[in-house]
Amino acid sequence: MTEQVARAQTEPGIADQRRAQMLRAALEVISERGFADTRIADIADRIGISPALVIYYFKTKDQLLTDAIRYYEDTWYAEGRRRMEMLPTAARRLEEFVAMNLLPDRNPDPDGTALLWLDFWVQAARNPSVAAVRRKSDERWRDVLVTLVRAGQEAGEFAGIEAPSFAVLMSAMLDGLAVQLALRDPVVSPQRAFALCMSFVAGQLRFAWSPAGVGPGA
Amino acid sequence: MTEQVARAQTEPGIADQRRAQMLRAALEVISERGFADTRIADIADRIGISPALVIYYFKTKDQLLTDAIRYYEDTWYAEGRRRMEMLPTAARRLEEFVAMNLLPDRNPDPDGTALLWLDFWVQAARNPSVAAVRRKSDERWRDVLVTLVRAGQEAGEFAGIEAPSFAVLMSAMLDGLAVQLALRDPVVSPQRAFALCMSFVAGQLRFAWSPAGVGPGA
Amino acid sequence: MTEQVARAQTEPGIADQRRAQMLRAALEVISERGFADTRIADIADRIGISPALVIYYFKTKDQLLTDAIRYYEDTWYAEGRRRMEMLPTAARRLEEFVAMNLLPDRNPDPDGTALLWLDFWVQAARNPSVAAVRRKSDERWRDVLVTLVRAGQEAGEFAGIEAPSFAVLMSAMLDGLAVQLALRDPVVSPQRAFALCMSFVAGQLRFAWSPAGVGPGA
Amino acid sequence: MTEQVARAQTEPGIADQRRAQMLRAALEVISERGFADTRIADIADRIGISPALVIYYFKTKDQLLTDAIRYYEDTWYAEGRRRMEMLPTAARRLEEFVAMNLLPDRNPDPDGTALLWLDFWVQAARNPSVAAVRRKSDERWRDVLVTLVRAGQEAGEFAGIEAPSFAVLMSAMLDGLAVQLALRDPVVSPQRAFALCMSFVAGQLRFAWSPAGVGPGA
DNA sequence: TATGAATGAGAGTTCATTCAT
DNA sequence: GATGAATGAACTCTCATTCAT
């Protein structure tokens, strides 16, 4: 195996960089204009290339958008895992999990991509391949939650409630609150959503939590 | 007042009937194909008229779709109120409220319009006039919830928790569970979502509730 | 012959009034928006009736527009003749003729119809029935000019040049100057056009004419 | 500078050729069908391309038509200047000028574009950007005329009348006669219009001119 | 790899005209 | 005489996609 080939497998070539650049541009455009109003030309314009090149890389628009969704989910998940692993206790991890979803300054989304998941839900509802991506993503996160809760229970931090049902309820609450925030509900600020959710979670799992912990900047 | 005049005020004219017919057709098509893929021709085809007639009534496609959203929200709200008023206790009303949102056979949506609100959320995120409709609708329902909870508290049915915060939490949970159902999450059936939500609600408000009440058909 | 029938032939019935009203409205709209951009709905709107009624009276849009052109030409011609007949000398008549064509405050056009003839020329170039109307109108005016010039020659007011050729030249000059005015040529004011044309005419026919006669207000 | 670069600057690229081809086709269609009845599809059909390509080059129909007018004026002017420069005396130039405007076989219009300027006048009357093009064109020609007359006066060919006023009168007469020809006035043939105009011009500038000079072919 | 030229298949909208009332 | 409802036939413009270079 020559060194050149070895490099091709490990270092991202120009093609991979281009792909990633296009995917990121796609996410930005989708977030700004909405999934349905995203045109290939918008994405090409954003990085100063021709629309034909986008098709050259992704074959069809549909493929590009599906890949973009996958790229988004993977990036988000990786970052989430990374943060979890840095925290010592189950309670701190749970808090980080809620904060990632509800507090803008702790959200791992790339800049200006705040509405993406909402658009993705709509796509998932009618497009089977998007639905599959979402299903896998949901599963992953629910596993994270269940594992996290069980670890807390074993460590004596949390009460012994049924973890899977709790994971469903908590996911639903996070999603619901995130929708309110995304649609700029006037009575729900990020801080309030965060506090409400943490109170709910702490109540269910019987661990001590007070909003003071969030700090004034949150 | 002659009978003719009276009829003119109460009976909808041919124009009003057409309008309503088009709005209902629009809701069906949006639900099936998604907001963005809804074409004027689809709506016209569905009721066997020419696309030009749709424009004749609504001036632009955008106007039609915005009116359709309003029509949907108003119809839903009216039906919800009607059902609430038929029930004797606050607990029963709360249960009806949850059932309307989570159990398909108690959902007041017209046939085949199960995904509408998800599409509407996406529209609301970027279209100010749709956002206004949604905001008003949210307010109305939260008022219903708060009033309902306070009535239950005064009647001694519910514990004395803070009603507005409960309304936010409960709305969020309903929305979140509805999303899971809409996207056919394999671990969340309507019955399970309903039971989970009712348990949560009963726990918060400290009233007795058991899934048995749902009945075998649900 | 009953009185009713007699009246029908002499007094304009409601139908004739409607027709005239529509023709006048058509002329206004054509002048404002241009022949090609005139829609039946514009004309109907202007007099507060339905477009269907316009078709009821004129059968087709084309018919209406052709009739409007004829109506315009006839009205203009009648007013021109009326003015000519009130003036004593050939020189005065010639001056009135030039003034009618070049000075806005002596132009017999209905309000806001200053560009009509330009649009009519374009129609005449491609529509044979409009061409016929224009040809007849041209002939009439050239006859008026020739008769006028010959009367002046017989009265000793004018030099004995060939009248028909003069009529052609003078018509051309009037048309050409009118175009400059209509298109708001910055170096040609109505007064200048009038003075230039009268100088030309007086030079050809050898009669005395000085711009002083126009007066400061013209 | 390599030859390749030099060629790039002088030879028109494929895009420029296409543009010019479309502009010429547009002029033909406008002349045949009239400005208002010119459809993008007509122009595309004429050169065997798709309507979408027309939009690709000109963005909107309006842009195409405005560009076509400009193209026409520039081409006409360039050809006029070229001819003027080939002639030795002011009188010969003046004659060429009149002939270009009135005699079909000396008119520089591309084939089948005889009615264009009439349509352009109507557009100029209501469309400011077209009006600007026409104004500039008028100015250019009037400057040519004034310069020409003054050169003739200095050379002793012409009488010393005021050149600017003469330019206005002569332009008006040319326009007026051209209208008569365009609308196929039965009493005005190109030859007669030419002779009348030259007699007028020769009379004003006091130079000798006889129709014999036109020759039998004119 | 990268692009500009080119297209086909719509999509929304306009508008003269018809017709039952 | 008068209208509102309804339509068919255009027409402009959009956009993903192809292809030669």
Short mmCIF file of C-alpha atoms in Angstrom, two decimals, chain D residues 8-214:
data_model
loop_
_atom_site.label_atom_id
_atom_site.label_comp_id
_atom_site.label_asym_id
_atom_site.label_seq_id
_atom_site.Cartn_x
_atom_site.Cartn_y
_atom_site.Cartn_z
CA ALA D 8 -10.95 36.78 -26.04
CA GLN D 9 -11.27 40.53 -26.03
CA THR D 10 -12.18 41.00 -29.66
CA GLU D 11 -14.06 37.93 -30.81
CA PRO D 12 -17.53 37.69 -29.39
CA GLY D 13 -18.00 34.58 -27.29
CA ILE D 14 -20.82 32.16 -27.79
CA ALA D 15 -22.86 33.98 -25.19
CA ASP D 16 -22.56 37.32 -26.99
CA GLN D 17 -23.53 35.73 -30.26
CA ARG D 18 -26.58 34.17 -28.66
CA ARG D 19 -27.57 37.47 -27.11
CA ALA D 20 -27.33 39.27 -30.44
CA GLN D 21 -29.23 36.48 -32.15
CA MET D 22 -32.03 36.79 -29.64
CA LEU D 23 -32.12 40.55 -29.89
CA ARG D 24 -32.42 40.37 -33.68
CA ALA D 25 -35.14 37.77 -33.41
CA ALA D 26 -36.94 39.94 -30.88
CA LEU D 27 -36.88 42.89 -33.26
CA GLU D 28 -38.33 40.80 -36.05
CA VAL D 29 -41.13 39.46 -33.91
CA ILE D 30 -41.96 42.86 -32.46
CA SER D 31 -42.12 44.30 -35.92
CA GLU D 32 -44.42 41.58 -37.16
CA ARG D 33 -46.76 41.11 -34.25
CA GLY D 34 -46.42 44.34 -32.34
CA PHE D 35 -44.69 44.97 -29.08
CA ALA D 36 -47.59 43.91 -26.92
CA ASP D 37 -48.27 40.68 -28.77
CA THR D 38 -44.70 39.52 -28.69
CA ARG D 39 -44.28 36.40 -26.62
CA ILE D 40 -41.06 34.90 -25.41
CA ALA D 41 -42.03 31.68 -27.11
CA ASP D 42 -42.24 33.45 -30.50
CA ILE D 43 -38.70 34.68 -30.19
CA ALA D 44 -37.44 31.31 -29.01
CA ASP D 45 -39.24 29.50 -31.81
CA ARG D 46 -37.72 31.75 -34.42
CA ILE D 47 -34.21 30.65 -33.57
CA GLY D 48 -35.11 27.15 -32.54
CA ILE D 49 -34.30 27.34 -28.85
CA SER D 50 -36.34 26.88 -25.70
CA PRO D 51 -38.11 29.82 -24.07
CA ALA D 52 -36.20 29.06 -20.90
CA LEU D 53 -32.97 29.97 -22.64
CA VAL D 54 -34.30 33.42 -23.41
CA ILE D 55 -35.00 33.95 -19.74
CA TYR D 56 -31.57 32.51 -18.93
CA TYR D 57 -29.99 35.31 -20.95
CA PHE D 58 -32.29 38.22 -20.18
CA LYS D 59 -33.79 37.39 -16.78
CA THR D 60 -37.20 38.88 -17.67
CA LYS D 61 -39.20 39.56 -20.78
CA ASP D 62 -39.15 43.24 -20.00
CA GLN D 63 -35.40 43.30 -19.88
CA LEU D 64 -35.18 41.55 -23.23
CA LEU D 65 -37.50 44.02 -24.90
CA THR D 66 -35.75 47.04 -23.45
CA ASP D 67 -32.41 45.65 -24.55
CA ALA D 68 -33.81 45.00 -28.00
CA ILE D 69 -34.87 48.62 -28.34
CA ARG D 70 -31.43 49.80 -27.33
CA TYR D 71 -29.81 47.36 -29.74
CA TYR D 72 -31.98 48.64 -32.55
CA GLU D 73 -31.23 52.30 -31.89
CA ASP D 74 -27.50 51.72 -31.59
CA THR D 75 -27.33 49.67 -34.77
CA TRP D 76 -29.32 52.24 -36.73
CA TYR D 77 -27.23 55.10 -35.48
CA ALA D 78 -23.95 53.37 -36.23
CA GLU D 79 -25.03 52.59 -39.76
CA GLY D 80 -26.27 56.16 -40.27
CA ARG D 81 -22.98 57.63 -39.13
CA ARG D 82 -21.07 55.27 -41.36
CA ARG D 83 -23.00 56.36 -44.42
CA MET D 84 -22.71 60.06 -43.62
CA GLU D 85 -18.98 59.84 -43.39
CA MET D 86 -18.70 58.37 -46.85
CA LEU D 87 -20.33 61.36 -48.54
CA PRO D 88 -18.41 64.49 -49.61
CA THR D 89 -20.87 67.38 -49.37
CA ALA D 90 -23.40 68.52 -46.79
CA ALA D 91 -26.16 68.41 -49.38
CA ARG D 92 -25.41 64.81 -50.25
CA ARG D 93 -25.39 63.89 -46.57
CA LEU D 94 -28.68 65.57 -45.98
CA GLU D 95 -30.16 63.68 -48.87
CA GLU D 96 -28.85 60.42 -47.52
CA PHE D 97 -30.34 61.25 -44.17
CA VAL D 98 -33.79 61.82 -45.66
CA ALA D 99 -33.52 58.76 -47.86
CA MET D 100 -32.58 56.52 -44.94
CA ASN D 101 -35.79 57.53 -43.24
CA LEU D 102 -38.19 57.49 -46.14
CA LEU D 103 -37.01 55.22 -48.94
CA PRO D 104 -37.33 51.51 -48.11
CA ASP D 105 -34.41 50.50 -50.29
CA ARG D 106 -32.10 52.87 -48.50
CA ASN D 107 -33.42 52.16 -45.02
CA PRO D 108 -30.88 50.44 -42.77
CA ASP D 109 -33.49 48.47 -40.82
CA PRO D 110 -32.87 44.75 -40.68
CA ASP D 111 -35.30 42.86 -42.86
CA GLY D 112 -38.86 42.96 -41.77
CA THR D 113 -38.52 45.50 -39.03
CA ALA D 114 -40.27 48.41 -40.66
CA LEU D 115 -42.69 49.30 -37.88
CA LEU D 116 -40.41 49.09 -34.90
CA TRP D 117 -39.98 52.75 -34.10
CA LEU D 118 -43.77 53.24 -34.04
CA ASP D 119 -44.11 50.58 -31.38
CA PHE D 120 -41.17 52.07 -29.52
CA TRP D 121 -42.81 55.47 -29.39
CA VAL D 122 -45.81 53.95 -27.67
CA GLN D 123 -43.59 52.18 -25.18
CA ALA D 124 -41.59 55.33 -24.56
CA ALA D 125 -44.79 57.18 -23.75
CA ARG D 126 -45.40 55.06 -20.66
CA ASN D 127 -42.16 53.28 -19.82
CA PRO D 128 -39.49 55.59 -18.37
CA SER D 129 -36.54 53.41 -19.27
CA VAL D 130 -37.64 53.18 -22.88
CA ALA D 131 -38.26 56.92 -22.84
CA ALA D 132 -34.65 57.47 -21.79
CA VAL D 133 -33.35 55.41 -24.69
CA ARG D 134 -35.48 57.31 -27.14
CA ARG D 135 -34.49 60.69 -25.71
CA LYS D 136 -30.84 59.90 -26.08
CA SER D 137 -31.39 58.72 -29.64
CA ASP D 138 -33.30 61.88 -30.54
CA GLU D 139 -30.55 64.02 -29.17
CA ARG D 140 -27.88 62.18 -31.11
CA TRP D 141 -29.69 62.61 -34.40
CA ARG D 142 -30.53 66.23 -33.81
CA ASP D 143 -26.84 66.88 -33.09
CA VAL D 144 -25.94 65.17 -36.34
CA LEU D 145 -28.41 67.39 -38.18
CA VAL D 146 -27.24 70.61 -36.57
CA THR D 147 -23.59 69.79 -37.20
CA LEU D 148 -24.37 68.87 -40.77
CA VAL D 149 -26.29 72.08 -41.44
CA ARG D 150 -23.60 74.26 -39.90
CA ALA D 151 -20.91 72.52 -41.94
CA GLY D 152 -22.98 73.22 -45.06
CA GLN D 153 -23.39 76.86 -44.07
CA GLU D 154 -19.67 77.27 -43.53
CA ALA D 155 -18.97 75.66 -46.86
CA GLY D 156 -21.38 78.08 -48.46
CA GLU D 157 -23.75 75.31 -49.56
CA PHE D 158 -26.66 76.37 -47.32
CA ALA D 159 -28.36 79.62 -46.34
CA GLY D 160 -27.71 80.91 -42.86
CA ILE D 161 -30.91 79.96 -41.09
CA GLU D 162 -31.00 79.01 -37.44
CA ALA D 163 -29.86 75.39 -37.34
CA PRO D 164 -31.51 74.08 -34.13
CA SER D 165 -35.00 75.21 -35.11
CA PHE D 166 -34.52 73.79 -38.54
CA ALA D 167 -33.48 70.50 -36.97
CA VAL D 168 -36.68 70.37 -34.96
CA LEU D 169 -38.84 71.14 -37.97
CA MET D 170 -37.07 68.70 -40.20
CA SER D 171 -37.17 65.90 -37.63
CA ALA D 172 -40.86 66.49 -37.18
CA MET D 173 -41.47 66.37 -40.88
CA LEU D 174 -39.48 63.17 -41.29
CA ASP D 175 -41.35 61.55 -38.42
CA GLY D 176 -44.69 62.67 -39.77
CA LEU D 177 -43.99 61.44 -43.28
CA ALA D 178 -42.62 58.17 -41.97
CA VAL D 179 -45.88 57.63 -40.09
CA GLN D 180 -47.88 58.18 -43.28
CA LEU D 181 -45.71 55.63 -45.06
CA ALA D 182 -45.82 53.15 -42.25
CA LEU D 183 -49.59 53.31 -42.18
CA ARG D 184 -49.65 52.99 -45.99
CA ASP D 185 -51.40 56.24 -46.63
CA PRO D 186 -52.71 55.79 -50.19
CA VAL D 187 -51.77 59.29 -51.31
CA VAL D 188 -48.21 59.20 -49.99
CA SER D 189 -45.68 56.92 -51.70
CA PRO D 190 -42.10 56.71 -50.49
CA GLN D 191 -40.93 58.60 -53.57
CA ARG D 192 -43.47 61.35 -53.09
CA ALA D 193 -42.62 61.68 -49.40
CA PHE D 194 -38.95 61.84 -50.28
CA ALA D 195 -39.47 64.46 -52.96
CA LEU D 196 -41.73 66.58 -50.78
CA CYS D 197 -39.31 66.46 -47.91
CA MET D 198 -36.29 67.29 -50.06
CA SER D 199 -38.13 70.19 -51.67
CA PHE D 200 -38.96 71.51 -48.25
CA VAL D 201 -35.40 71.11 -47.04
CA ALA D 202 -33.87 72.61 -50.19
CA GLY D 203 -36.30 75.50 -49.95
CA GLN D 204 -35.40 76.22 -46.35
CA LEU D 205 -31.65 75.94 -46.87
CA ARG D 206 -31.71 77.47 -50.36
CA PHE D 207 -29.77 74.88 -52.21
CA ALA D 208 -30.58 73.40 -55.59
CA TRP D 209 -32.26 70.04 -55.58
CA SER D 210 -34.26 68.24 -58.22
CA PRO D 211 -36.05 64.92 -57.94
CA ALA D 212 -34.15 63.78 -61.03
CA GLY D 213 -31.24 63.06 -58.76
CA VAL D 214 -33.12 60.21 -57.16
#
